[in-house]
Amino acid sequence: MAVKIKTKDGLIDISNGVIATVVGSAATSNYGVVGMASKNAIRDGFDGILNRANYKRGVVVKSEDNMITVDVYIIVGYGLKISEVSRNVQDSVKFNLKNQLGIDTKAVNVIVQSVKVLDE
């Protein structure tokens, strides 16, 4: 399923993989986010941190009309305020989706899969 944007010149299709890459990059750029987590860690048999090529495993995109809802699965650093880190991720994801892809978001849901100790 892709997001379709109508413009005066035609139709633009943006795949979920592209959206997941933008969302993953935006999420991991925030202080306190150790990395992306898999949304199906048990099924995937993988409970570690996802690398850039696998960001789509940690992002769920649902589109309605011309807006999308995004679920982001992250790992947060130990000792940090989870609500603040999550709010920063929401703001960053919304900003990057709007500026890079021109997509409006209905909601950005942040799911904290785990907490890990940050390396110093």
Tab-separated table of C-alpha atoms in Angstrom:
chain	number	residue	atom	x	y	z
A	1	MET	CA	0.000	0.000	0.000
A	2	ALA	CA	1.384	3.363	-0.989
A	3	VAL	CA	0.400	6.933	-0.265
A	4	LYS	CA	-1.026	8.717	-3.272
A	5	ILE	CA	-0.756	12.496	-3.538
A	6	LYS	CA	-2.700	14.354	-6.191
A	7	THR	CA	-1.043	17.402	-7.676
A	8	LYS	CA	-1.989	19.691	-10.537
A	9	ASP	CA	0.525	17.836	-12.732
A	10	GLY	CA	-0.530	14.289	-11.871
A	11	LEU	CA	-0.380	11.600	-9.219
A	12	ILE	CA	2.583	10.822	-6.949
A	13	ASP	CA	2.880	7.383	-5.321
A	14	ILE	CA	5.144	7.129	-2.275
A	15	SER	CA	5.817	3.577	-1.074
A	16	ASN	CA	5.662	2.557	2.563
A	17	GLY	CA	9.349	1.651	2.423
A	18	VAL	CA	10.268	5.259	1.640
A	19	ILE	CA	8.009	6.521	4.419
A	20	ALA	CA	9.519	4.004	6.858
A	21	THR	CA	13.040	5.163	5.996
A	22	VAL	CA	12.142	8.816	6.608
A	23	VAL	CA	10.324	7.948	9.852
A	24	GLY	CA	13.165	5.737	11.096
A	25	SER	CA	15.814	8.335	10.352
A	26	ALA	CA	13.762	11.041	12.071
A	27	ALA	CA	13.125	8.874	15.128
A	28	THR	CA	16.718	7.730	15.625
A	29	SER	CA	18.084	11.269	15.308
A	30	ASN	CA	16.506	12.209	18.663
A	31	TYR	CA	18.479	12.177	21.887
A	32	GLY	CA	17.409	9.255	24.052
A	33	VAL	CA	16.457	6.931	21.212
A	34	VAL	CA	18.903	4.030	21.192
A	35	GLY	CA	17.427	2.638	17.973
A	36	MET	CA	14.437	1.186	16.197
A	37	ALA	CA	12.807	-2.051	17.357
A	38	SER	CA	10.919	-4.673	15.374
A	39	LYS	CA	7.137	-4.491	15.675
A	40	ASN	CA	7.001	-8.310	15.708
A	41	ALA	CA	10.101	-9.143	17.718
A	42	ILE	CA	8.884	-12.617	18.671
A	43	ARG	CA	7.851	-13.582	15.143
A	44	ASP	CA	10.988	-12.104	13.605
A	45	GLY	CA	13.133	-13.743	16.277
A	46	PHE	CA	14.968	-10.465	16.620
A	47	ASP	CA	14.924	-8.349	19.758
A	48	GLY	CA	17.878	-6.111	18.974
A	49	ILE	CA	18.288	-2.759	17.328
A	50	LEU	CA	17.324	-2.502	13.664
A	51	ASN	CA	19.803	-1.075	11.194
A	52	ARG	CA	18.887	1.501	8.569
A	53	ALA	CA	18.029	-1.125	5.938
A	54	ASN	CA	15.417	-2.705	8.223
A	55	TYR	CA	13.559	0.392	9.453
A	56	LYS	CA	10.387	-0.841	7.734
A	57	ARG	CA	10.214	-3.650	10.322
A	58	GLY	CA	9.777	-1.028	13.052
A	59	VAL	CA	7.272	1.257	11.321
A	60	VAL	CA	3.608	0.684	10.486
A	61	VAL	CA	1.968	3.087	8.015
A	62	LYS	CA	-1.794	3.345	7.594
A	63	SER	CA	-3.230	5.793	5.079
A	64	GLU	CA	-6.661	7.391	5.092
A	65	ASP	CA	-7.665	10.012	2.537
A	66	ASN	CA	-4.620	12.281	2.171
A	67	MET	CA	-3.326	11.722	5.721
A	68	ILE	CA	-1.410	8.883	7.333
A	69	THR	CA	-1.131	7.341	10.773
A	70	VAL	CA	2.320	6.079	11.714
A	71	ASP	CA	3.260	3.610	14.463
A	72	VAL	CA	6.947	3.846	15.440
A	73	TYR	CA	8.595	1.136	17.559
A	74	ILE	CA	11.674	2.407	19.417
A	75	ILE	CA	14.179	1.517	22.118
A	76	VAL	CA	14.792	4.263	24.704
A	77	GLY	CA	17.900	4.857	26.798
A	78	TYR	CA	17.724	3.998	30.494
A	79	GLY	CA	17.280	6.894	32.922
A	80	LEU	CA	15.566	9.246	30.485
A	81	LYS	CA	12.010	10.521	30.674
A	82	ILE	CA	10.135	8.284	28.233
A	83	SER	CA	7.294	10.779	27.702
A	84	GLU	CA	9.719	13.519	26.618
A	85	VAL	CA	11.658	11.249	24.291
A	86	SER	CA	8.372	10.040	22.757
A	87	ARG	CA	7.076	13.583	22.291
A	88	ASN	CA	10.325	14.583	20.589
A	89	VAL	CA	10.041	11.573	18.269
A	90	GLN	CA	6.455	12.541	17.381
A	91	ASP	CA	7.446	16.118	16.562
A	92	SER	CA	10.484	15.048	14.555
A	93	VAL	CA	8.561	12.458	12.525
A	94	LYS	CA	5.741	14.907	11.710
A	95	PHE	CA	8.222	17.611	10.699
A	96	ASN	CA	10.295	15.330	8.450
A	97	LEU	CA	7.291	13.735	6.739
A	98	LYS	CA	5.837	17.165	5.948
A	99	ASN	CA	9.102	18.750	4.773
A	100	GLN	CA	10.678	15.820	2.909
A	101	LEU	CA	7.627	14.090	1.424
A	102	GLY	CA	4.799	16.627	1.719
A	103	ILE	CA	2.645	14.186	3.705
A	104	ASP	CA	0.354	15.314	6.514
A	105	THR	CA	0.087	13.010	9.498
A	106	LYS	CA	-3.109	12.304	11.374
A	107	ALA	CA	-1.229	10.683	14.263
A	108	VAL	CA	2.227	9.446	15.203
A	109	ASN	CA	2.019	6.643	17.767
A	110	VAL	CA	5.266	5.879	19.571
A	111	ILE	CA	5.581	2.397	21.072
A	112	VAL	CA	8.540	1.875	23.401
A	113	GLN	CA	9.554	-1.781	22.978
A	114	SER	CA	12.418	-1.758	25.448
A	115	VAL	CA	14.790	0.313	27.558
A	116	LYS	CA	18.555	-0.136	27.271
A	117	VAL	CA	21.531	1.277	29.134
A	118	LEU	CA	23.301	3.933	27.085
A	119	ASP	CA	26.999	3.385	26.413
A	120	GLU	CA	29.110	6.233	27.661
